[in-house]
Coordinates of C-alpha atoms and ligand atoms in Angstrom, one line a residue:
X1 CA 101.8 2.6 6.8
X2 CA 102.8 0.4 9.9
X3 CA 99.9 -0.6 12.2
X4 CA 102.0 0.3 15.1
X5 CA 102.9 3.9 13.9
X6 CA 99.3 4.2 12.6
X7 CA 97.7 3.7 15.7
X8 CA 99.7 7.0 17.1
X9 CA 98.0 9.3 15.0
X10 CA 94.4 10.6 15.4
X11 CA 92.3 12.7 13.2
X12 CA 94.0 15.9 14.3
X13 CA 97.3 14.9 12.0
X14 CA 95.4 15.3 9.3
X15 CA 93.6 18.6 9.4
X16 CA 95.4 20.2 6.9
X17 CA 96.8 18.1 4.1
X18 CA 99.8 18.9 2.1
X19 CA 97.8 18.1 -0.9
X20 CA 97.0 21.3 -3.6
X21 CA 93.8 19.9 -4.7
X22 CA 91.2 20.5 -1.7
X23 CA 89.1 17.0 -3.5
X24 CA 91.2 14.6 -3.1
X25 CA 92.0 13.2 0.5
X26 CA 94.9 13.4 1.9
X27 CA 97.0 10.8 1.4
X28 CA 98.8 10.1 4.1
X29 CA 95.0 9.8 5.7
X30 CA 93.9 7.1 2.8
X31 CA 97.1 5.3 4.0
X32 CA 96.3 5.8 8.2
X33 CA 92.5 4.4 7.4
X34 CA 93.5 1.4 5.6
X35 CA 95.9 0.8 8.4
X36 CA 93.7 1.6 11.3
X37 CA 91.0 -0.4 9.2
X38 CA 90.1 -3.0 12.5
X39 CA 90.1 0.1 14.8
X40 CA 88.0 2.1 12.7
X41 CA 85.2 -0.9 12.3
X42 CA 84.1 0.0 15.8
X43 CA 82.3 3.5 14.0
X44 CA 79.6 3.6 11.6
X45 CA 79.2 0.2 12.1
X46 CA 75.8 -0.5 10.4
X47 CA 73.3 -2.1 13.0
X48 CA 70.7 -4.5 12.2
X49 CA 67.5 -3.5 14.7
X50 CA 66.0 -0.2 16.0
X51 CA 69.0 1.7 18.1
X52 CA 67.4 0.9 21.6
X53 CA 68.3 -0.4 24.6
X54 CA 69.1 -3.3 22.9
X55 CA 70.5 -3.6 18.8
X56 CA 71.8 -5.8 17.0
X57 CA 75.0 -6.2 14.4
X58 CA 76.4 -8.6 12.0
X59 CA 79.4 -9.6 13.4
X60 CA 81.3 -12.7 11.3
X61 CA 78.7 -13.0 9.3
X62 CA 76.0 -13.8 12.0
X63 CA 73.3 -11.5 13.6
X64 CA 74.2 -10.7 17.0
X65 CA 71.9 -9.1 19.6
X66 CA 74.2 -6.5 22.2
X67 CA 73.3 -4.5 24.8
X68 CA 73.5 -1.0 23.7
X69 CA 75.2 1.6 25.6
X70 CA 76.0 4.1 22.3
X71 CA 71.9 4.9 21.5
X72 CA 70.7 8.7 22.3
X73 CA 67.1 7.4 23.0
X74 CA 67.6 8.5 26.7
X75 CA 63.2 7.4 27.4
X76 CA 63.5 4.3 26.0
X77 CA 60.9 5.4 22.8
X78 CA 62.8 4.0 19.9
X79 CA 60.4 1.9 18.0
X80 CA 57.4 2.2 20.6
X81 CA 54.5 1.4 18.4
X82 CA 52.3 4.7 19.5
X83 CA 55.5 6.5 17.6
X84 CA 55.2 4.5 14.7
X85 CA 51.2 4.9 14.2
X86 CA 51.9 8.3 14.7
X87 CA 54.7 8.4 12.2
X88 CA 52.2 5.5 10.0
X89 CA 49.0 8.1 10.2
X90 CA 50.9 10.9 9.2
X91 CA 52.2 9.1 6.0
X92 CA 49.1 8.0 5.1
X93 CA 47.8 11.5 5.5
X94 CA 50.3 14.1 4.4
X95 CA 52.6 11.8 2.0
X96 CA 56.6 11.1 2.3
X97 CA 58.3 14.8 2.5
X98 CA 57.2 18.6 3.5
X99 CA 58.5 19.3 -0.3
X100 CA 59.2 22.9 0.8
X101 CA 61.5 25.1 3.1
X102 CA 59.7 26.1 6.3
X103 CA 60.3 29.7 4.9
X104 CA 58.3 29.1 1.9
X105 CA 56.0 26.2 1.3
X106 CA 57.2 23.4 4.3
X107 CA 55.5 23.9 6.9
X108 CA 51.9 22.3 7.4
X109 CA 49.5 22.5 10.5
X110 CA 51.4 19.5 11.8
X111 CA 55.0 21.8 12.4
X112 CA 52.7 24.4 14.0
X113 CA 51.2 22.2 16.4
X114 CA 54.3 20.9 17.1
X115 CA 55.8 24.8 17.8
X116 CA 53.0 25.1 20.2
X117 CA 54.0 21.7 22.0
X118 CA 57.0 22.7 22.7
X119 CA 56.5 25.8 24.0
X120 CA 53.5 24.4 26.0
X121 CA 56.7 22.0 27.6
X122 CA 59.1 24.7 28.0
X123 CA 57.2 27.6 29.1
X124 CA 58.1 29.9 26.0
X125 CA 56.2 31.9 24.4
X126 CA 57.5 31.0 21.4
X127 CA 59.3 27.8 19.0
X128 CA 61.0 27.7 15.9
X129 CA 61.9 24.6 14.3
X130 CA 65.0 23.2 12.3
X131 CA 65.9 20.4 9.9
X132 CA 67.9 19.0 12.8
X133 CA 69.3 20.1 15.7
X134 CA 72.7 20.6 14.2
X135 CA 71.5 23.3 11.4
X136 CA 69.6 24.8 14.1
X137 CA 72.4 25.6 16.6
X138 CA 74.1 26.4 13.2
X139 CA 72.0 28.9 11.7
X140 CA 70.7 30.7 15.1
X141 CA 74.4 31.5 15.0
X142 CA 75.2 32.7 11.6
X143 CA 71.8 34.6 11.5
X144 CA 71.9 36.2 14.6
X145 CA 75.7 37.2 14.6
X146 CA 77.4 39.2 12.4
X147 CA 80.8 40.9 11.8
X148 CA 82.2 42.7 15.1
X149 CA 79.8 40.5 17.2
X150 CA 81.5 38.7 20.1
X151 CA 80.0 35.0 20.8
X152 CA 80.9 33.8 24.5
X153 CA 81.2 29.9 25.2
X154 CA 82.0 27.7 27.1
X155 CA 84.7 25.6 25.8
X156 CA 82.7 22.5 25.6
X157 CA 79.5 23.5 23.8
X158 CA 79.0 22.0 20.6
X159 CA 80.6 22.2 17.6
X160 CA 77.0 23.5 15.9
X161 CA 77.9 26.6 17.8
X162 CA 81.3 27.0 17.5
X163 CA 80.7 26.5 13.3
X164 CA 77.9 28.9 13.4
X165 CA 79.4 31.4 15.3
X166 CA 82.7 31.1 13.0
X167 CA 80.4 31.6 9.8
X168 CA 79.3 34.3 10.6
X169 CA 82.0 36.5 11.0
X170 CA 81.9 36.9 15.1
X171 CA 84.5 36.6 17.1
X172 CA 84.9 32.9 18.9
X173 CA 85.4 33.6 22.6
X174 CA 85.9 29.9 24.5
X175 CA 85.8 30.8 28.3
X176 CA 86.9 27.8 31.0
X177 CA 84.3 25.0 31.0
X178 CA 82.2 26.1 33.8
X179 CA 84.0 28.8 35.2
X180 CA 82.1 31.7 35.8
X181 CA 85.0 34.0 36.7
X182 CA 86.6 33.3 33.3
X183 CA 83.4 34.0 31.8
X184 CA 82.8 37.0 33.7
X185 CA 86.5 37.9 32.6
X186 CA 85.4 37.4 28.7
X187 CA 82.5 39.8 29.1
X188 CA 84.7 42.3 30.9
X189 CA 87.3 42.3 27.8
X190 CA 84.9 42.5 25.3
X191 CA 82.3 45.0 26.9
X192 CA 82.1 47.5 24.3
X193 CA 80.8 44.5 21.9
X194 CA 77.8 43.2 21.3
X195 CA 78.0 40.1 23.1
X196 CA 75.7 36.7 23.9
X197 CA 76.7 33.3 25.8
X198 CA 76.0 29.9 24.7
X199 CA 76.4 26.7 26.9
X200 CA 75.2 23.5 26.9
X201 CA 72.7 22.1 29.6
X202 CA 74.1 18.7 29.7
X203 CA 77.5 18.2 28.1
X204 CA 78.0 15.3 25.8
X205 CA 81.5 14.5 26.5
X206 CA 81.5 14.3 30.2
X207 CA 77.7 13.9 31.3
X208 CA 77.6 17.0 33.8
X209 CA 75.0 19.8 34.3
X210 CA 75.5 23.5 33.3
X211 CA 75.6 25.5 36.9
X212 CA 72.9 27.8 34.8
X213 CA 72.5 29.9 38.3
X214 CA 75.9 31.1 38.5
X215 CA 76.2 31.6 35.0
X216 CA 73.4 33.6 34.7
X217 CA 74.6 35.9 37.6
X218 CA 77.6 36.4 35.5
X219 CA 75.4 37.3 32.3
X220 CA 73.2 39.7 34.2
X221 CA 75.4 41.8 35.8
X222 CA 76.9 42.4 32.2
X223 CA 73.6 42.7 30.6
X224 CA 74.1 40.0 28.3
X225 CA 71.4 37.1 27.0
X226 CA 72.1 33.5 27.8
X227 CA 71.5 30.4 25.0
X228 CA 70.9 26.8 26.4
X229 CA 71.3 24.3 24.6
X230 CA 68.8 21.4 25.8
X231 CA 70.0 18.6 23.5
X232 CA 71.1 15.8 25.7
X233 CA 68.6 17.1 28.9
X234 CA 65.8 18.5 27.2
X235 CA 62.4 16.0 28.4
X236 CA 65.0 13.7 30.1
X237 CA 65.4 16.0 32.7
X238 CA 63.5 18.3 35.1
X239 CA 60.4 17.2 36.4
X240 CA 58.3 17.9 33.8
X241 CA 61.2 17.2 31.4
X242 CA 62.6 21.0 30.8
X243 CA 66.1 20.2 31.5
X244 CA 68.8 21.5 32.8
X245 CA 67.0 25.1 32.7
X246 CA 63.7 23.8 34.5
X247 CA 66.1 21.5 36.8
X248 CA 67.8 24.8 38.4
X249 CA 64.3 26.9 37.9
X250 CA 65.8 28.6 35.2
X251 CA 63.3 29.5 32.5
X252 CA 62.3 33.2 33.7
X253 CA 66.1 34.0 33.0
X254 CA 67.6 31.9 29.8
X255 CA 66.9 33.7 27.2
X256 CA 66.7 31.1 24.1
X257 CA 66.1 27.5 24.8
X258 CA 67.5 25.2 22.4
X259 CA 66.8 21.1 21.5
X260 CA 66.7 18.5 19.4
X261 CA 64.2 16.1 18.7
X262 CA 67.1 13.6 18.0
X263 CA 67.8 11.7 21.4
X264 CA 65.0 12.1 24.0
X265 CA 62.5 12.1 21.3
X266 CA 63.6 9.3 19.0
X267 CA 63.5 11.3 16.3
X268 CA 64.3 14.2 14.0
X269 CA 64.6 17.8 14.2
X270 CA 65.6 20.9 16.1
X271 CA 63.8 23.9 18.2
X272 CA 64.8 27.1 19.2
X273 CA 61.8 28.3 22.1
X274 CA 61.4 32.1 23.6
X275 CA 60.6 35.5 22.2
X276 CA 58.4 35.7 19.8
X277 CA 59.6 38.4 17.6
X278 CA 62.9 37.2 18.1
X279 CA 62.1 34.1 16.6
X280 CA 60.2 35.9 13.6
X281 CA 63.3 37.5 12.8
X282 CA 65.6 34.8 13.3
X283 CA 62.9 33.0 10.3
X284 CA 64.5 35.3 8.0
X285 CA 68.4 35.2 8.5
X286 CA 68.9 31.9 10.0
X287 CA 69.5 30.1 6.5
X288 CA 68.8 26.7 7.5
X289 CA 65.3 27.8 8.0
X290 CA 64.9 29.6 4.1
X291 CA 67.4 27.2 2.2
X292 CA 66.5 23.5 3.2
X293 CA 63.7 21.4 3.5
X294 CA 60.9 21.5 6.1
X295 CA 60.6 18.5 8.7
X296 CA 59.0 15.7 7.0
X297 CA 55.2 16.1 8.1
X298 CA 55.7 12.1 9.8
X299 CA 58.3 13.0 11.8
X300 CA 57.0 16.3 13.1
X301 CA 54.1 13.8 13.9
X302 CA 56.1 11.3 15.4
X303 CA 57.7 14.2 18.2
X304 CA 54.4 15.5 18.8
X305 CA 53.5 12.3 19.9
X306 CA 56.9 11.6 21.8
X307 CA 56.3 14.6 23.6
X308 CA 53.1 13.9 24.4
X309 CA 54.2 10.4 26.1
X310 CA 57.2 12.3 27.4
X311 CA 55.2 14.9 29.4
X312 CA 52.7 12.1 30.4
X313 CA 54.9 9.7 31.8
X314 CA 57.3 11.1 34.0
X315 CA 58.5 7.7 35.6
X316 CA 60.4 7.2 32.1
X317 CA 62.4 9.9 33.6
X318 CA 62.4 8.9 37.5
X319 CA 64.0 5.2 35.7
X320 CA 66.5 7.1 33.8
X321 CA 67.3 8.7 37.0
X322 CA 68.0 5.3 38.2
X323 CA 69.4 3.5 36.1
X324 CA 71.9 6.6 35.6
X325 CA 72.9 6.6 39.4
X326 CA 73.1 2.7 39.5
X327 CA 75.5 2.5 37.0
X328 CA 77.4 5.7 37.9
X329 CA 77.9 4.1 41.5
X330 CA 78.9 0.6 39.9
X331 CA 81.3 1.7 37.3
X332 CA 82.7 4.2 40.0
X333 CA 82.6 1.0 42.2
X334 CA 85.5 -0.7 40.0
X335 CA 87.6 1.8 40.6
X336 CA 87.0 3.6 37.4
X337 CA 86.9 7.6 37.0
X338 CA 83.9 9.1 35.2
X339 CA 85.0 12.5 36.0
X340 CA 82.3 15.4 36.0
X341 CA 79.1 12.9 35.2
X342 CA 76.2 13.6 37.3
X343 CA 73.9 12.1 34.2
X344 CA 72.6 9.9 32.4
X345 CA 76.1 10.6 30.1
X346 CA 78.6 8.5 32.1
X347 CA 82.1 8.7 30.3
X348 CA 84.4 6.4 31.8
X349 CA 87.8 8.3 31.4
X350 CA 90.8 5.8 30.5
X351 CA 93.8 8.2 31.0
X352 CA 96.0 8.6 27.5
X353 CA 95.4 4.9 26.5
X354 CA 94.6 5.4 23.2
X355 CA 95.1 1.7 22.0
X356 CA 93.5 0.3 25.3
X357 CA 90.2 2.6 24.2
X358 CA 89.7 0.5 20.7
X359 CA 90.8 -2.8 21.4
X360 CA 88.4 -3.0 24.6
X361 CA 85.7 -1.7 22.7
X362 CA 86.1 -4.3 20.0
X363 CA 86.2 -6.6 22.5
X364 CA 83.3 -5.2 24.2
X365 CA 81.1 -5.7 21.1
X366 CA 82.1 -9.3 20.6
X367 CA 81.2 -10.2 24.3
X368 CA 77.8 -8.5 23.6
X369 CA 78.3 -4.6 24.6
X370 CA 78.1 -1.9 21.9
X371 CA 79.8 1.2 23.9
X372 CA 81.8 3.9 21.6
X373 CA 85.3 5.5 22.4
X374 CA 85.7 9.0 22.7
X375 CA 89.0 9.4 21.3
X376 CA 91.3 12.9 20.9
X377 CA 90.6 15.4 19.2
X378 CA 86.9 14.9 20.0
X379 CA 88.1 15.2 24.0
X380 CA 91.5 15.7 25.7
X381 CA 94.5 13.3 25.1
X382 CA 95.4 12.4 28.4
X383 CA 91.5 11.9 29.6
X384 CA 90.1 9.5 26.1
X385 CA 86.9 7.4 26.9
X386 CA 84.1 5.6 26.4
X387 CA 81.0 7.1 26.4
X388 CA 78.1 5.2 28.2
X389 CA 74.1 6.6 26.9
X390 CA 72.2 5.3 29.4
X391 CA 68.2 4.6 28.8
X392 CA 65.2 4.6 31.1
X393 CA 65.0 1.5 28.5
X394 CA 67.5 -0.3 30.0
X395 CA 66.5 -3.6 32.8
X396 CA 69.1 -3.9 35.6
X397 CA 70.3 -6.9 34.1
X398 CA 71.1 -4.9 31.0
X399 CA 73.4 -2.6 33.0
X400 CA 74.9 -5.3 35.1
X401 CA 75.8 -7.3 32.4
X402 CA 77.1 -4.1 30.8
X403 CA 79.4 -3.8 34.0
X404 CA 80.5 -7.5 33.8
X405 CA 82.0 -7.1 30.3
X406 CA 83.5 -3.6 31.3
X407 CA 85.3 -4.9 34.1
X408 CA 86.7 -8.0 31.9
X409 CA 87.9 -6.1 28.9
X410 CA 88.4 -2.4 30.6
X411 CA 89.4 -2.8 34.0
X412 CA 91.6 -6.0 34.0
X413 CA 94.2 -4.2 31.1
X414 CA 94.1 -1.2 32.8
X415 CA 95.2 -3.2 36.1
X416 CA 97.3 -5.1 34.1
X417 CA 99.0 -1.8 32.9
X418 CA 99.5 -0.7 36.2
X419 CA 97.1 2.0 35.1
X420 CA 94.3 1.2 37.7
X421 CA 94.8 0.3 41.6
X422 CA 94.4 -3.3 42.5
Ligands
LIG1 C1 74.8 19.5 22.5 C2 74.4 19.2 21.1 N1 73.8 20.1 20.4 C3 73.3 19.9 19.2 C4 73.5 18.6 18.6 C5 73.0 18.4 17.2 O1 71.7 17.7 17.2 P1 71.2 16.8 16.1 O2 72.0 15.5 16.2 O3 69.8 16.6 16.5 O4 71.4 17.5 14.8 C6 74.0 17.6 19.3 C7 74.2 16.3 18.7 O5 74.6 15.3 19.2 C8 74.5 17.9 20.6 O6 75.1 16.9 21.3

């Protein structure tokens, strides 16, 4: 395939392959990959260091330190060495795996001090734990839901929803990211169903907050519960690190508080946190829960003790703060859009220049700056991105020299393209 024609197709072209046989790939994808092989080198790209503030890659051959602007380790707690005695104790005392499902034989003293944890930090009365955050999302759906249910989101929240929700044989309702009129309008049309909302608190894609208030309204007046999904907020927000929900003095009202131990917490692992017998019953249908493998007793050690420092040190979250609204301001300050961000998620929206999006971030990583596009159909075709994580990790030096390279290799083409004011 052509590299020119290749680079004008995306993964959406190839969703549903001609092909009869369901294992082989596609392949007029086989051909798009090995043609979009330079493009493509910018993903999975194995690093060489802890995924901090700071990583480091091989790049021709040669180990090269970057400033990392793709990690989820929103505190900064990657590799801090109270984590890894924590994680090191743990080994030494419980062994490698759980060996069980937390159903059965996984779960240890360890997971249930960790359940209280969290509900201690969230002000539930209540935590379940998953594998990870994305079977947890998952099977909440699948085991709560059943045929002839109606599930309400908004049209961002994450695809752990949306594939839960499908699974189990609900109906997918997507109302207008954040519109509470169109999700007052889904509740109206499907009143006679059961019904329950799920949002995000922080969404991925474009860094802003959930209005929870106004949403909540909504849900009330139709008597319907409200999931939250904490993953990108949860302990990087809110003054005692609760989120988005403790953020707008939410937690009386949201009825299921969701996380994941996978960014804030650099670590493993998702939680579910409010009513109790909810939470027992959700145990026995939510399949991720009966049919795999318990939290490895080191890790579940390693978040109690992230928590712990998380709770403890709120400046890692006043930093974040400000590191966030410096480089919002200085990205915003070269004349580039980051749409809805109010976060530590800054995307930095390029319009529909696809090719623009890869060949700056290859050029990104060779001047030193590890950054990820967002490309369609992860986000919409005419606002592709990059997405920047910012960490209370990162020094100001860090995020200026972050802006240097993104003005060089993102905002000089887009100038050049006429796509960007002078
Ligand atoms: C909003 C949201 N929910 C859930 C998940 C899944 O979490 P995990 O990566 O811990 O499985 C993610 C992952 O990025 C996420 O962004």
């Amino acid at each position: 395939m052509d590299h020119r024609r290749a680079r004008t197709l995306n993964l959406g072209d190839f969703w549903q392959g001609d092909d009869l046989d369901p294992l082989r790939a596609p392949p007029d994808f086989t051909e798009w990959r090995s043609a979009t092989m330079a493009e493509q080198a910018i993903f999975q790209r194995p690093l060489t260091s802890a995924s901090g503030p700071r990583t480091s890659f091989l790049l021709h051959g040669e180990r090269r330190e970057v400033i990392n602007l793709a990690s989820l380790d929103y505190l900064g707690l990657n590799g801090d060495p109270r984590l890894v005695a924590a994680a090191r104790d743990a080994l030494q005392h419980w062994g490698t795996g759980a060996c069980g499902v937390p159903l059965l034989s996984g779960t240890t003293t360890l997971h249930r001090e960790l359940e209280r944890q969290v509900s201690a930090s969230v002000g539930a009365p209540s935590t379940m734990l998953f594998p990870s955050g994305f079977s947890g999302g998952f099977g909440l759906m699948s085991g709560l839901l059943r045929r002839g249910d109606v599930a309400i989101a908004d049209e961002k929240a994450h695809m752990c929803w949306l594939d839960g929700i499908r699974s189990s044989g609900a109906r997918l309702v997507l109302y207008r990211h954040e519109d509470p009129k169109s999700l007052d309008e889904a509740l109206t049309e499907h009143r006679t169903k059961r019904r329950l909302v799920v949002v995000d608190g922080l969404y991925s894609m474009d860094g802003d907050l959930a209005d929870l208030p106004r949403l909540l309204d909504v849900c009330d007046a139709h008597g319907v519960g409200l999931i939250v999904d904490e993953a990108h907020s949860i302990f990087a927000l809110g003054e005692n690190g609760g989120g988005a929900t403790e953020v707008h003095g939410e937690q009386r009202r949201v009825r299921l508080l969701f996380g994941t131990f996978s960014k804030s917490i650099a670590s493993l692992g998702g939680f579910a946190s409010g009513d109790e017998e909810l939470l027992e019953y959700a145990k026995l249908y939510s399949h991720p829960y009966g049919f795999s493998a318990a939290l490895p007793p080191a890790i579940v050690a390693t978040n109690i003790e992230a928590i712990r420092i998380a709770r403890t040190e709120p400046e890692r979250r006043r930093r974040l703060a400000d590191n966030a609204a410096y480089f919002r301001r200085a990205v915003c300050g070269l004349g580039l859009d980051i749409g809805l961000s109010t976060t530590h998620v800054v995307p930095i929206l390029v319009g529909g220049e696809r090719d623009l999006l890869y060949d700056a971030a290859l050029a990104m990583l060779e001047r030193g700056l590890y950054i990820l596009p967002i490309d369609y159909p992860a986000g919409p075709e005419d606002r592709v991105r990059f997405r920047a994580s910012i960490s209370a990790g990162h020094s100001r030096e860090d995020l200026d020299t972050a802006l240097g390279i993104i003005e060089d290799c993102v905002v000089r083409p887009l100038r050049a393209r006429g796509k960007l004011a002078t």
